[in-house]
């Protein structure tokens, strides 16, 4: 167990160096001798740590040339990708791609939810919108984000598709961080309240096409707000 813990520590530290940009995509990583000296572990421990990152497709080995960092879109570990999203330097691109992912999944989930959501869940959605309005009035960003996330989580679960909820669960922490950044802009809060109200009304009508369109409109507004009110303002 102790040896495995050392392997994990070396792998984590090397991943951190990759995420912070010390070793960008296409760069070679240090050899076993250098890494074993840096971490004060055996070359066998380093070798196993490198194999861990290879298995996650973060690194690739080219015989006779060395070990290289793969582009993020080739990584096979969701945990590693989420770490890169949370800690990496390319924040703008990551934020846009997260909205693109949400758009693909949440519009479909909203369409499914229209035919499956319970009456009491509809009322809860309206209460979440009321909570967002109340938080907006006093500029309580944390409360606004909490109500916003709860609104979307309810729809994901109301879709009654277990895979949707499982896919979104690991994203929660990253989404909360991103929502806190964007929701600090009061104009974005106003846009979100209006769109959430329309989504709740569409679901209440039990119209799947209208519900899907309402969520898609919200995602487009979110993307536009990110580009125009957050990224351009930096």
Tab-separated table of C-alpha atoms in Angstrom:
chain	number	residue	atom	x	y	z
A	1	UNK	CA	0.000	0.000	0.000
A	2	UNK	CA	2.831	2.415	0.861
A	3	UNK	CA	4.488	1.798	-2.479
A	4	UNK	CA	1.208	2.373	-4.346
A	5	UNK	CA	0.767	5.633	-2.403
A	6	UNK	CA	4.188	6.791	-3.579
A	7	UNK	CA	3.269	5.932	-7.157
A	8	UNK	CA	0.106	8.013	-6.828
A	9	UNK	CA	2.001	10.955	-5.337
A	10	UNK	CA	4.528	11.007	-8.172
A	11	UNK	CA	1.762	10.708	-10.779
A	12	UNK	CA	-0.236	13.522	-9.156
A	13	UNK	CA	2.742	15.855	-8.948
A	14	UNK	CA	3.677	15.229	-12.571
A	15	UNK	CA	0.053	15.821	-13.594
A	16	UNK	CA	0.096	19.117	-11.687
A	17	UNK	CA	3.183	20.197	-13.614
A	18	UNK	CA	1.431	19.304	-16.874
A	19	UNK	CA	-1.744	21.200	-15.931
A	20	UNK	CA	0.137	24.347	-14.881
A	21	UNK	CA	1.830	24.437	-18.278
A	22	UNK	CA	5.343	23.426	-17.265
A	23	UNK	CA	4.975	20.581	-19.759
A	24	UNK	CA	2.497	21.701	-22.451
A	25	UNK	CA	0.974	19.360	-25.055
A	26	UNK	CA	3.691	17.883	-27.251
A	27	UNK	CA	6.449	18.510	-24.692
A	28	UNK	CA	8.679	15.733	-23.440
A	29	UNK	CA	8.633	14.949	-19.737
A	30	UNK	CA	11.803	14.253	-17.756
A	31	UNK	CA	13.243	10.768	-17.739
A	32	UNK	CA	13.130	8.240	-14.941
A	33	UNK	CA	16.500	9.223	-13.518
A	34	UNK	CA	15.619	12.924	-13.180
A	35	UNK	CA	12.167	12.229	-11.733
A	36	UNK	CA	13.442	9.656	-9.247
A	37	UNK	CA	16.020	12.175	-7.996
A	38	UNK	CA	13.423	14.963	-7.757
A	39	UNK	CA	10.900	12.866	-5.818
A	40	UNK	CA	13.482	10.811	-3.911
A	41	UNK	CA	11.888	7.546	-4.969
A	42	UNK	CA	13.080	4.526	-6.902
A	43	UNK	CA	13.068	4.419	-10.683
A	44	UNK	CA	10.546	1.574	-10.434
A	45	UNK	CA	8.138	3.892	-8.600
A	46	UNK	CA	8.591	6.543	-11.288
A	47	UNK	CA	8.084	3.943	-14.011
A	48	UNK	CA	4.775	2.851	-12.476
A	49	UNK	CA	3.653	6.472	-12.062
A	50	UNK	CA	4.375	7.096	-15.729
A	51	UNK	CA	2.410	3.960	-16.632
A	52	UNK	CA	-0.542	5.351	-14.665
A	53	UNK	CA	-0.536	8.530	-16.751
A	54	UNK	CA	-0.046	6.503	-19.932
A	55	UNK	CA	-3.096	4.391	-19.101
A	56	UNK	CA	-5.093	7.627	-18.782
A	57	UNK	CA	-3.703	8.729	-22.166
A	58	UNK	CA	-2.182	11.823	-20.589
A	59	UNK	CA	1.258	10.648	-21.705
A	60	UNK	CA	2.377	8.640	-24.702
A	61	UNK	CA	5.687	6.887	-25.197
A	62	UNK	CA	7.534	6.899	-28.496
A	63	UNK	CA	10.371	4.397	-28.453
A	64	UNK	CA	13.702	5.988	-29.079
A	65	UNK	CA	12.288	9.522	-28.735
A	66	UNK	CA	10.856	9.839	-25.227
A	67	UNK	CA	7.606	10.372	-23.330
A	68	UNK	CA	5.299	13.141	-24.536
A	69	UNK	CA	2.291	15.026	-23.158
A	70	UNK	CA	-0.890	14.420	-25.145
A	71	UNK	CA	-3.403	17.170	-25.996
A	72	UNK	CA	-6.216	17.488	-23.466
A	73	UNK	CA	-8.800	16.164	-25.930
A	74	UNK	CA	-6.995	12.793	-25.974
A	75	UNK	CA	-7.019	12.306	-22.195
A	76	UNK	CA	-9.147	9.362	-21.044
A	77	UNK	CA	-9.474	10.322	-17.364
A	78	UNK	CA	-12.480	12.500	-16.502
A	79	UNK	CA	-10.929	13.309	-13.123
A	80	UNK	CA	-7.748	14.578	-14.785
A	81	UNK	CA	-9.705	16.635	-17.323
A	82	UNK	CA	-11.737	18.205	-14.506
A	83	UNK	CA	-8.535	19.041	-12.646
A	84	UNK	CA	-7.239	20.719	-15.781
A	85	UNK	CA	-10.519	22.621	-16.090
A	86	UNK	CA	-10.324	23.799	-12.473
A	87	UNK	CA	-6.620	24.575	-12.247
A	88	UNK	CA	-5.393	25.038	-15.802
A	89	UNK	CA	-4.450	28.304	-17.485
A	90	UNK	CA	-6.750	28.167	-20.512
A	91	UNK	CA	-9.804	29.302	-18.559
A	92	UNK	CA	-11.634	30.959	-21.453
A	93	UNK	CA	-11.574	27.903	-23.706
A	94	UNK	CA	-12.557	25.623	-20.829
A	95	UNK	CA	-15.526	27.819	-19.894
A	96	UNK	CA	-16.818	27.842	-23.477
A	97	UNK	CA	-16.440	24.065	-23.809
A	98	UNK	CA	-18.303	23.490	-20.544
A	99	UNK	CA	-21.267	25.463	-21.870
A	100	UNK	CA	-21.107	23.495	-25.124
A	101	UNK	CA	-21.242	20.257	-23.112
A	102	UNK	CA	-24.119	21.531	-20.995
A	103	UNK	CA	-25.989	22.559	-24.121
A	104	UNK	CA	-25.702	19.089	-25.631
A	105	UNK	CA	-26.860	17.299	-22.496
A	106	UNK	CA	-29.251	19.708	-20.800
A	107	UNK	CA	-31.402	20.479	-23.833
A	108	UNK	CA	-32.066	16.764	-24.281
A	109	UNK	CA	-32.654	16.284	-20.554
A	110	UNK	CA	-35.171	19.127	-20.552
A	111	UNK	CA	-37.006	17.577	-23.502
A	112	UNK	CA	-37.253	14.250	-21.658
A	113	UNK	CA	-38.274	15.944	-18.409
A	114	UNK	CA	-41.257	17.606	-20.084
A	115	UNK	CA	-43.055	14.271	-20.299
A	116	UNK	CA	-41.880	12.908	-16.944
A	117	UNK	CA	-41.649	15.750	-14.435
A	118	UNK	CA	-44.036	15.675	-11.467
A	119	UNK	CA	-46.375	18.515	-10.486
A	120	UNK	CA	-44.519	19.039	-7.195
A	121	UNK	CA	-41.240	19.347	-9.092
A	122	UNK	CA	-42.739	22.086	-11.257
A	123	UNK	CA	-43.629	24.006	-8.116
A	124	UNK	CA	-40.096	23.491	-6.802
A	125	UNK	CA	-38.681	24.914	-10.038
A	126	UNK	CA	-40.777	28.049	-9.565
A	127	UNK	CA	-39.531	28.331	-5.980
A	128	UNK	CA	-35.943	28.126	-7.215
A	129	UNK	CA	-36.645	30.981	-9.631
A	130	UNK	CA	-38.154	32.987	-6.740
A	131	UNK	CA	-34.992	32.289	-4.730
A	132	UNK	CA	-32.854	33.535	-7.630
A	133	UNK	CA	-34.903	36.767	-7.739
A	134	UNK	CA	-34.564	37.251	-3.983
A	135	UNK	CA	-30.800	36.663	-4.129
A	136	UNK	CA	-30.524	39.089	-7.050
A	137	UNK	CA	-32.315	41.803	-5.062
A	138	UNK	CA	-29.718	41.690	-2.269
A	139	UNK	CA	-26.805	40.719	-4.563
A	140	UNK	CA	-26.180	37.437	-2.740
A	141	UNK	CA	-24.121	35.605	-5.380
A	142	UNK	CA	-23.721	32.417	-3.338
A	143	UNK	CA	-27.474	32.072	-2.802
A	144	UNK	CA	-28.109	32.861	-6.468
A	145	UNK	CA	-25.703	30.134	-7.614
A	146	UNK	CA	-27.185	27.633	-5.148
A	147	UNK	CA	-30.706	28.186	-6.508
A	148	UNK	CA	-29.455	28.139	-10.109
A	149	UNK	CA	-27.673	24.796	-9.676
A	150	UNK	CA	-30.634	23.298	-7.815
A	151	UNK	CA	-32.947	24.314	-10.683
A	152	UNK	CA	-30.803	22.524	-13.251
A	153	UNK	CA	-30.177	19.486	-11.022
A	154	UNK	CA	-33.920	18.987	-10.602
A	155	UNK	CA	-34.423	18.940	-14.383
A	156	UNK	CA	-31.574	16.473	-14.871
A	157	UNK	CA	-33.128	14.095	-12.346
A	158	UNK	CA	-36.628	14.680	-13.731
A	159	UNK	CA	-35.401	13.357	-17.097
A	160	UNK	CA	-35.304	9.975	-15.316
A	161	UNK	CA	-32.242	8.996	-17.331
A	162	UNK	CA	-29.672	7.644	-14.906
A	163	UNK	CA	-26.752	8.256	-17.284
A	164	UNK	CA	-27.433	11.994	-17.445
A	165	UNK	CA	-27.198	12.406	-13.685
A	166	UNK	CA	-24.086	10.220	-13.456
A	167	UNK	CA	-22.345	12.235	-16.176
A	168	UNK	CA	-23.109	15.553	-14.511
A	169	UNK	CA	-22.227	14.638	-10.932
A	170	UNK	CA	-18.410	14.948	-11.370
A	171	UNK	CA	-18.913	18.306	-13.101
A	172	UNK	CA	-20.715	19.867	-10.143
A	173	UNK	CA	-17.669	21.423	-8.483
A	174	UNK	CA	-16.357	22.916	-11.736
A	175	UNK	CA	-19.795	24.241	-12.672
A	176	UNK	CA	-20.216	25.832	-9.256
A	177	UNK	CA	-16.910	27.646	-9.615
A	178	UNK	CA	-17.763	28.875	-13.121
A	179	UNK	CA	-21.305	29.908	-12.094
A	180	UNK	CA	-19.902	31.947	-9.196
A	181	UNK	CA	-17.644	33.841	-11.609
A	182	UNK	CA	-20.356	34.623	-14.163
A	183	UNK	CA	-23.164	35.232	-11.673
A	184	UNK	CA	-21.170	38.031	-10.078
A	185	UNK	CA	-22.330	40.133	-13.067
A	186	UNK	CA	-25.813	41.487	-12.273
A	187	UNK	CA	-26.830	41.705	-15.927
A	188	UNK	CA	-26.104	37.997	-16.288
A	189	UNK	CA	-28.264	37.318	-13.231
A	190	UNK	CA	-31.150	39.201	-14.856
A	191	UNK	CA	-30.831	37.220	-18.080
A	192	UNK	CA	-30.692	33.933	-16.149
A	193	UNK	CA	-33.818	34.709	-14.121
A	194	UNK	CA	-35.827	35.419	-17.267
A	195	UNK	CA	-34.688	32.251	-19.013
A	196	UNK	CA	-35.235	30.057	-15.959
A	197	UNK	CA	-38.778	31.383	-15.699
A	198	UNK	CA	-39.426	30.481	-19.348
A	199	UNK	CA	-37.952	26.994	-18.870
A	200	UNK	CA	-40.198	26.371	-15.855
A	201	UNK	CA	-43.249	27.530	-17.812
A	202	UNK	CA	-42.324	25.357	-20.798
A	203	UNK	CA	-41.982	22.294	-18.575
A	204	UNK	CA	-45.272	23.137	-16.913
A	205	UNK	CA	-46.899	23.020	-20.372
A	206	UNK	CA	-45.490	19.472	-20.768
A	207	UNK	CA	-44.430	20.412	-24.319
A	208	UNK	CA	-41.094	18.637	-25.071
A	209	UNK	CA	-40.248	20.773	-28.120
A	210	UNK	CA	-40.968	24.021	-26.284
A	211	UNK	CA	-39.003	22.813	-23.253
A	212	UNK	CA	-35.989	21.861	-25.338
A	213	UNK	CA	-36.060	25.226	-27.126
A	214	UNK	CA	-36.360	27.142	-23.849
A	215	UNK	CA	-33.266	25.402	-22.467
A	216	UNK	CA	-31.381	25.888	-25.734
A	217	UNK	CA	-32.187	29.608	-25.676
A	218	UNK	CA	-30.852	29.767	-22.126
A	219	UNK	CA	-27.617	28.031	-23.133
A	220	UNK	CA	-27.137	30.426	-26.055
A	221	UNK	CA	-27.701	33.416	-23.773
A	222	UNK	CA	-25.244	31.951	-21.268
A	223	UNK	CA	-22.625	31.549	-23.986
A	224	UNK	CA	-23.206	35.088	-25.290
A	225	UNK	CA	-22.975	36.523	-21.766
A	226	UNK	CA	-19.748	34.640	-21.084
A	227	UNK	CA	-18.127	35.974	-24.246
A	228	UNK	CA	-19.464	39.545	-24.074
A	229	UNK	CA	-19.674	40.312	-20.345
A	230	UNK	CA	-16.975	38.130	-18.786
A	231	UNK	CA	-14.201	37.214	-21.215
A	232	UNK	CA	-14.104	40.545	-23.074
A	233	UNK	CA	-14.141	42.413	-19.776
A	234	UNK	CA	-10.876	40.766	-18.673
